[in-house]
Coordinates of C-alpha atoms in Angstrom, one line a residue:
X1 CA -164.3 -49.7 -24.4
X2 CA -161.9 -47.0 -23.3
X3 CA -159.8 -47.3 -20.2
X4 CA -160.4 -43.7 -19.3
X5 CA -162.5 -40.7 -20.4
X6 CA -161.7 -37.2 -19.2
X7 CA -164.5 -34.7 -19.4
X8 CA -163.2 -31.1 -19.5
X9 CA -159.8 -29.7 -20.2
X10 CA -158.0 -26.9 -18.5
X11 CA -154.9 -27.5 -16.2
X12 CA -156.6 -30.3 -14.3
X13 CA -157.8 -32.3 -17.3
X14 CA -154.6 -31.9 -19.4
X15 CA -152.4 -32.8 -16.5
X16 CA -154.5 -35.9 -15.8
X17 CA -154.2 -36.8 -19.5
X18 CA -150.4 -36.4 -19.4
X19 CA -150.1 -38.8 -16.5
X20 CA -152.7 -41.3 -17.8
X21 CA -151.2 -41.3 -21.3
X22 CA -147.7 -41.8 -20.0
X23 CA -149.1 -44.8 -18.1
X24 CA -150.4 -46.3 -21.4
X25 CA -154.1 -45.8 -20.6
X26 CA -154.8 -44.0 -23.9
X27 CA -157.2 -41.4 -22.3
X28 CA -159.9 -39.8 -24.4
X29 CA -160.6 -36.2 -23.5
X30 CA -163.9 -34.5 -24.4
X31 CA -163.2 -30.8 -24.4
X32 CA -165.9 -28.2 -25.0
X33 CA -166.6 -27.5 -28.6
X34 CA -167.1 -23.8 -27.7
X35 CA -164.6 -23.0 -25.0
X36 CA -161.9 -25.7 -24.6
X37 CA -158.9 -25.0 -22.3
X38 CA -160.9 -23.7 -19.3
X39 CA -160.8 -20.2 -17.7
X40 CA -157.1 -19.6 -18.6
X41 CA -158.2 -19.2 -22.1
X42 CA -159.6 -15.8 -20.9
X43 CA -156.4 -14.8 -19.1
X44 CA -153.6 -12.8 -20.7
X45 CA -150.3 -12.8 -18.9
X46 CA -149.8 -15.7 -16.4
X47 CA -146.8 -15.0 -14.2
X48 CA -147.3 -17.3 -11.3
X49 CA -147.2 -20.7 -13.0
X50 CA -143.8 -22.4 -12.2
X51 CA -141.3 -22.8 -15.0
X52 CA -142.1 -19.6 -16.9
X53 CA -140.0 -16.8 -15.3
X54 CA -140.9 -14.4 -18.1
X55 CA -144.6 -15.2 -17.9
X56 CA -146.8 -16.9 -20.5
X57 CA -150.1 -16.1 -22.1
X58 CA -153.0 -18.2 -20.7
X59 CA -154.0 -19.7 -24.1
X60 CA -150.3 -20.5 -24.8
X61 CA -150.0 -22.4 -21.6
X62 CA -153.1 -24.4 -22.4
X63 CA -151.8 -25.1 -25.9
X64 CA -148.5 -26.4 -24.5
X65 CA -150.3 -28.7 -22.0
X66 CA -152.6 -30.0 -24.8
X67 CA -149.6 -30.7 -27.0
X68 CA -147.8 -32.5 -24.2
X69 CA -150.8 -34.7 -23.5
X70 CA -151.2 -35.5 -27.2
X71 CA -147.5 -36.3 -27.5
X72 CA -148.0 -39.2 -25.1
X73 CA -151.1 -40.5 -26.7
X74 CA -154.2 -38.6 -25.4
X75 CA -157.0 -38.5 -27.9
X76 CA -158.6 -35.0 -27.9
X77 CA -162.2 -34.6 -29.1
X78 CA -163.7 -31.1 -29.3
X79 CA -167.3 -32.1 -28.5
X80 CA -169.8 -31.4 -25.7
X81 CA -170.8 -34.1 -23.3
X82 CA -174.6 -33.9 -22.8
X83 CA -175.2 -36.8 -20.4
X84 CA -173.4 -39.4 -18.3
X85 CA -174.4 -42.6 -16.6
X86 CA -171.7 -43.3 -14.0
X87 CA -173.4 -45.8 -11.7
X88 CA -172.3 -49.1 -13.3
X89 CA -168.9 -50.7 -13.7
X90 CA -169.0 -49.5 -17.3
X91 CA -169.4 -45.7 -17.4
X92 CA -171.4 -44.2 -20.3
X93 CA -170.7 -40.8 -21.7
X94 CA -173.1 -39.3 -24.3
X95 CA -171.9 -36.5 -26.6
X96 CA -173.8 -33.9 -28.6
X97 CA -174.5 -36.1 -31.6
X98 CA -176.0 -38.8 -29.4
X99 CA -173.1 -41.2 -29.5
X100 CA -172.6 -43.2 -26.3
X101 CA -168.9 -43.8 -25.3
X102 CA -168.0 -46.4 -22.8
X103 CA -165.1 -46.4 -20.3
X104 CA -163.9 -48.2 -17.2
X105 CA -163.0 -44.8 -15.5
X106 CA -164.1 -41.2 -15.9
X107 CA -162.3 -38.1 -14.7
X108 CA -164.4 -35.0 -14.3
X109 CA -162.4 -31.8 -14.8
X110 CA -165.3 -29.5 -15.8
X111 CA -164.1 -26.6 -13.7
X112 CA -166.1 -23.7 -12.5
X113 CA -167.4 -20.5 -13.9
X114 CA -167.0 -17.1 -12.3
X115 CA -170.2 -15.2 -12.0
X116 CA -170.4 -12.2 -14.3
X117 CA -172.1 -8.9 -14.1
X118 CA -173.8 -9.6 -17.4
X119 CA -173.1 -6.1 -18.8
X120 CA -172.3 -5.1 -22.3
X121 CA -168.5 -4.8 -22.9
X122 CA -167.7 -7.1 -20.0
X123 CA -166.6 -10.0 -22.2
X124 CA -164.6 -7.8 -24.5
X125 CA -162.7 -6.2 -21.6
X126 CA -162.1 -9.4 -19.6
X127 CA -158.3 -9.7 -19.4
X128 CA -158.0 -6.1 -20.4
X129 CA -158.8 -4.4 -17.1
X130 CA -161.6 -6.8 -15.9
X131 CA -160.7 -9.8 -13.9
X132 CA -162.1 -12.3 -11.4
X133 CA -158.8 -13.3 -9.9
X134 CA -156.8 -10.9 -7.8
X135 CA -153.9 -13.3 -7.1
X136 CA -153.7 -13.9 -10.9
X137 CA -153.8 -10.3 -12.1
X138 CA -153.3 -8.0 -9.1
X139 CA -149.6 -7.4 -9.9
X140 CA -150.5 -5.7 -13.2
X141 CA -152.3 -2.9 -11.3
X142 CA -149.4 -1.5 -9.3
X143 CA -150.1 2.1 -8.3
X144 CA -153.4 2.1 -10.2
X145 CA -157.0 2.9 -9.0
X146 CA -159.2 -0.2 -9.1
X147 CA -162.6 -1.4 -7.9
X148 CA -163.9 -4.7 -6.5
X149 CA -167.6 -5.7 -7.0
X150 CA -169.0 -7.8 -4.2
X151 CA -169.8 -8.0 -0.5
X152 CA -168.8 -11.5 0.6
X153 CA -165.7 -12.9 2.2
X154 CA -164.1 -13.4 -1.3
X155 CA -164.7 -9.8 -2.2
X156 CA -163.1 -8.6 1.1
X157 CA -160.1 -11.0 0.5
X158 CA -159.7 -9.7 -3.0
X159 CA -159.9 -6.1 -2.0
X160 CA -157.4 -6.5 0.9
X161 CA -155.0 -8.4 -1.3
X162 CA -155.2 -5.8 -4.1
X163 CA -154.1 -3.0 -1.6
X164 CA -150.6 -4.5 -2.0
X165 CA -150.5 -3.2 -5.5
X166 CA -153.1 -0.5 -6.1
X167 CA -153.0 3.1 -4.9
X168 CA -156.7 2.9 -4.1
X169 CA -159.3 0.1 -4.0
X170 CA -163.0 0.9 -4.2
X171 CA -165.5 -1.8 -3.1
X172 CA -168.8 -1.5 -4.9
X173 CA -171.6 -3.2 -3.0
X174 CA -175.3 -3.1 -3.9
X175 CA -176.5 -3.4 -0.3
X176 CA -176.0 -1.3 2.8
X177 CA -174.0 -3.9 4.6
X178 CA -171.6 -6.7 3.7
X179 CA -172.5 -10.4 3.7
X180 CA -168.9 -11.1 4.7
X181 CA -167.9 -12.3 8.1
X182 CA -167.4 -9.5 10.6
X183 CA -163.6 -10.0 10.9
X184 CA -163.2 -9.8 7.1
X185 CA -165.5 -6.9 6.8
X186 CA -163.8 -5.0 9.6
X187 CA -160.4 -5.5 8.0
X188 CA -161.6 -4.1 4.7
X189 CA -163.4 -1.1 6.4
X190 CA -160.4 -0.2 8.5
X191 CA -157.9 -0.3 5.6
X192 CA -156.6 3.1 4.6
X193 CA -156.5 2.3 0.9
X194 CA -160.1 0.9 0.7
X195 CA -163.2 3.0 0.2
X196 CA -166.7 1.5 0.1
X197 CA -169.6 2.6 -2.1
X198 CA -172.8 1.3 -0.4
X199 CA -176.1 0.7 -2.2
X200 CA -174.3 0.9 -5.5
X201 CA -174.0 -1.3 -8.6
X202 CA -172.1 -1.2 -11.8
X203 CA -174.5 0.1 -14.6
X204 CA -172.1 0.4 -17.6
X205 CA -168.5 -0.6 -18.4
X206 CA -166.4 1.7 -20.5
X207 CA -163.3 1.3 -22.6
X208 CA -162.1 0.2 -26.0
X209 CA -159.4 -2.4 -25.8
X210 CA -158.8 -1.4 -22.2
X211 CA -161.0 -0.6 -19.3
X212 CA -161.2 3.1 -18.5
X213 CA -164.1 3.4 -16.1
X214 CA -167.6 2.5 -15.1
X215 CA -171.0 4.2 -14.7
X216 CA -172.5 3.4 -11.3
X217 CA -176.1 3.3 -10.2
X218 CA -177.3 4.1 -6.7
X219 CA -179.8 1.3 -5.8
X220 CA -181.7 3.5 -3.5
X221 CA -182.4 6.7 -5.5
X222 CA -181.3 5.7 -9.0
X223 CA -178.7 8.4 -9.3
X224 CA -175.9 7.7 -11.8
X225 CA -172.2 8.6 -11.3
X226 CA -168.9 8.0 -13.1
X227 CA -165.9 6.2 -11.6
X228 CA -162.6 6.3 -13.5
X229 CA -160.6 3.1 -12.8
X230 CA -157.9 1.0 -14.4
X231 CA -159.1 -2.3 -13.1
X232 CA -162.4 -4.0 -12.1
X233 CA -162.4 -7.2 -10.1
X234 CA -165.7 -9.1 -10.1
X235 CA -166.0 -11.1 -6.9
X236 CA -169.6 -12.1 -6.8
X237 CA -169.0 -15.9 -6.5
X238 CA -168.4 -18.8 -8.8
X239 CA -170.4 -21.8 -9.8
X240 CA -168.8 -25.3 -10.1
X241 CA -169.9 -27.0 -13.4
X242 CA -171.7 -30.0 -11.9
X243 CA -174.9 -30.1 -13.9
X244 CA -173.9 -33.3 -15.6
X245 CA -173.5 -35.2 -12.4
X246 CA -176.2 -33.8 -10.1
X247 CA -178.2 -36.6 -8.7
X248 CA -175.4 -39.1 -9.5
X249 CA -172.5 -37.9 -7.3
X250 CA -172.4 -36.5 -3.8
X251 CA -171.8 -32.8 -3.7
X252 CA -170.5 -30.6 -0.9
X253 CA -172.2 -27.7 0.8
X254 CA -170.3 -25.4 -1.6
X255 CA -171.7 -27.2 -4.6
X256 CA -168.5 -28.9 -5.6
X257 CA -168.1 -32.6 -6.2
X258 CA -167.3 -34.3 -3.0
X259 CA -164.1 -36.4 -2.9
X260 CA -162.5 -38.5 -0.2
X261 CA -159.9 -36.5 1.7
X262 CA -157.0 -35.4 -0.4
X263 CA -157.8 -38.0 -3.1
X264 CA -159.9 -37.5 -6.3
X265 CA -162.2 -40.4 -5.5
X266 CA -165.9 -39.5 -5.7
X267 CA -168.9 -41.3 -4.2
X268 CA -169.0 -43.7 -7.1
X269 CA -166.2 -46.3 -7.8
X270 CA -164.3 -45.6 -11.0
X271 CA -165.3 -41.9 -11.1
X272 CA -162.7 -39.3 -10.2
X273 CA -162.8 -35.5 -10.1
X274 CA -160.1 -32.8 -10.3
X275 CA -159.6 -29.0 -10.5
X276 CA -162.0 -26.2 -9.7
X277 CA -165.0 -28.6 -9.7
X278 CA -163.7 -29.9 -6.4
X279 CA -162.0 -26.8 -5.1
X280 CA -164.1 -23.9 -3.7
X281 CA -161.0 -22.3 -2.0
X282 CA -157.9 -21.9 -4.1
X283 CA -159.0 -22.1 -7.8
X284 CA -155.5 -21.7 -9.2
X285 CA -154.0 -23.3 -12.3
X286 CA -151.2 -24.9 -10.3
X287 CA -153.5 -26.5 -7.7
X288 CA -155.8 -27.7 -10.5
X289 CA -152.9 -29.3 -12.2
X290 CA -151.8 -31.0 -9.0
X291 CA -155.3 -32.4 -8.5
X292 CA -155.3 -33.6 -12.1
X293 CA -152.2 -35.6 -11.2
X294 CA -154.0 -37.2 -8.2
X295 CA -157.0 -38.1 -10.4
X296 CA -154.8 -39.9 -13.0
X297 CA -152.9 -41.8 -10.3
X298 CA -156.1 -42.7 -8.5
X299 CA -157.7 -43.9 -11.7
X300 CA -154.6 -45.9 -12.6
X301 CA -154.6 -47.7 -9.2
X302 CA -158.4 -48.4 -9.6
X303 CA -157.8 -50.0 -13.1
X304 CA -154.9 -52.0 -11.7
X305 CA -157.1 -53.4 -9.0
X306 CA -159.7 -54.4 -11.6
X307 CA -157.2 -56.4 -13.5
X308 CA -156.0 -58.4 -10.4

């Protein structure tokens, strides 16, 4: 019987593990067998994480967090969790080989996944001109021409933020009007650095080692055109990874795991959640790490109450 199982890694999971391990809880972390470390594994230079004035590569930051957690006693298992049973006092976590692991507490730090365009070359150029996070990567496109794909509030926010750096921002939207709120749409439409291509979608992505441009498709008449850009920001939404707990935990209207106030407590006792899987708004490494701290402390208090 484990004191704590952490499902998922990334800044939230590793930070929770650091705090829990230092408290002597001997946490066991199940990180993905395919993509451990979370979304930062797909990020190149990280310049906004405190403590690294010269910046740090995303994978290097995750490696340091992993090493720190292991130093204090976290056990890391590179395996996929296929099912959970969280209702009882003893939590059951099943991994890919069918083994059932039991624990008194579970922390869910499964993150979220940015929606992708699903085009050839997209994966290869992610982090090399293609991004899903303007606040993470906008700085690298100073005085460059870039494009944002999307039509919701997040796309408008990304586009407006990117005008701080880029010489020109083109919003590519497949419909003839935005889904964004009127105030956000108006801000984007009235900005002198922003141009909108309506009824347009990205058809092909070009570049070897670095993005050089895209082929566009007009959704009305099918005409193709070329757009030379240095950056492409995909802002078509993200999906919290909650498939494991659907039907067991309460979810919010945004599809994230519901927690009590600023805590990490979910709708089931002994089950806690942290990081992007509870955060539809900020989705930053530093906020994920902070919520990982809360999850570890909340779980520690829960375990202390069990012993009394």
